[in-house]
Steps between C-alpha positions, in 0.01 A plus 500: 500500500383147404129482544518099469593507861178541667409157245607358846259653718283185547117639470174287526104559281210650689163666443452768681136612595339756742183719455368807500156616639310196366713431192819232498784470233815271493831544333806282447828574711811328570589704797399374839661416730466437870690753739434377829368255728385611794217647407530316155547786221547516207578753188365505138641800205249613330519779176347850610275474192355183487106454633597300793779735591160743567283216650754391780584925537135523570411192741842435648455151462597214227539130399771321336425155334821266473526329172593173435719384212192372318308825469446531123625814333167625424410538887836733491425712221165536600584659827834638342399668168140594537415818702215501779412810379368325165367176625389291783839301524298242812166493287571179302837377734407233815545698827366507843568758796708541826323554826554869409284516184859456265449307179771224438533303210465124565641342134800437516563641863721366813431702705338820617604820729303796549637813690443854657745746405718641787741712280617578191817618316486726159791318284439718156259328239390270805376499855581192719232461736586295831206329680394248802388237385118390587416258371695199336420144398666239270256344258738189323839374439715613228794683401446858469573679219804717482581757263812335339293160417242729385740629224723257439259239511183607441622762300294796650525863433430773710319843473729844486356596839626175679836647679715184334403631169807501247502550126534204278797455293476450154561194365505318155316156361105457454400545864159788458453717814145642610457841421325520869666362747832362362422130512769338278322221297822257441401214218783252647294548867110505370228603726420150664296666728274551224547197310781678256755201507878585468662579178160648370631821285279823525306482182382175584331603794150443492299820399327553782830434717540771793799646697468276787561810732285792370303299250515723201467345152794378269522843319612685815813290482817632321795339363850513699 
């Protein structure tokens, strides 16, 4: 079986938040979809052991912030490789709330959704939790941010527990991956985002250079 197939499967970059009693947390997911009109639904997958997995479980509601093509990695990998159950992930990010008390992130946003879940369907590591909407509202223009410009592009990793997850290949030259989250560093690409211009190699990185997704140091990296 060729696993490249589902490389087709066109996905799109979301944080996911809900709450639980009178705490909130927010995760990255590139599953959600709409599934109906009429009532608008729609469905986000969500791994069984992730804090927000337990947060939406609990409140049976949740919030999905649409990215746009300009959110800066380290928005991602703040919400994609940092557990809720270590840190505030919306302490230090820009947010506001739905009418229902959701947090949404407003940097970088399009658009918001929030929803109350009317079902859900156990699919193994995940749960895919369908909901009616209840709130929505656009906030600007853009281009969202799907999951193949996010790779191929921005060149974005994503955690183990995201349900696209594939190993890396191997591959030769003088491109250093982080240790953490699998960000490749590529010297003919840079990190512009950060001011690293193309064709910068690895040990010239400034010292106090940081994956632009996790933001671990230099000497979490390790050659290819």
């Amino acid at each position: 079986m060729n696993n490249k197939a589902l490389y087709n499967i066109s996905y799109g970059l979301y944080i996911v938040t809900s709450r639980k009693d009178d705490k909130f947390n927010g995760q990255v997911a590139n599953t959600v979809f709409q599934i109906s009109n009429a009532p608008p639904t729609i469905a986000v997958s969500i791994n069984k052991q992730n804090l927000t997995h337990e947060f939406i479980s609990a409140s049976g509601v949740f919030a999905v912030s649409v990215l746009s093509e300009e959110t800066p990695l380290s928005l991602v990998g703040h919400f994609g490789f940092k557990s809720g159950r270590e840190v505030d992930k919306l302490a230090e990010i820009e947010h506001q709330s739905t009418p229902g008390g959701l947090p949404y992130v407003t940097e970088s946003t399009l658009a918001w959704m929030e929803a109350k879940v009317v079902s859900q369907a156990d699919a193994g590591t995940h749960t895919i939790f369908i909901g009616e909407l209840t709130g929505a509202e656009v906030l600007r223009e853009g281009l969202p941010m799907t999951y193949a410009f996010y790779q191929q592009v921005k060149k974005g990793t994503v955690p183990k527990s995201s349900p696209t997850y594939m190993p890396k290949k191997e591959k030769a030259g003088d491109k250093y991956v982080c240790n953490v989250c699998g960000y490749v560093y590529d010297p003919e690409l840079g990190d512009p985002d950060n001011g690293i211009q193309p064709g910068t190699p690895f040990e010239k990185l400034p010292d106090d250079w940081q994956c632009p997704i996790c933001g671990v140091g230099k000497d979490e990296f390790t050659k290819e």
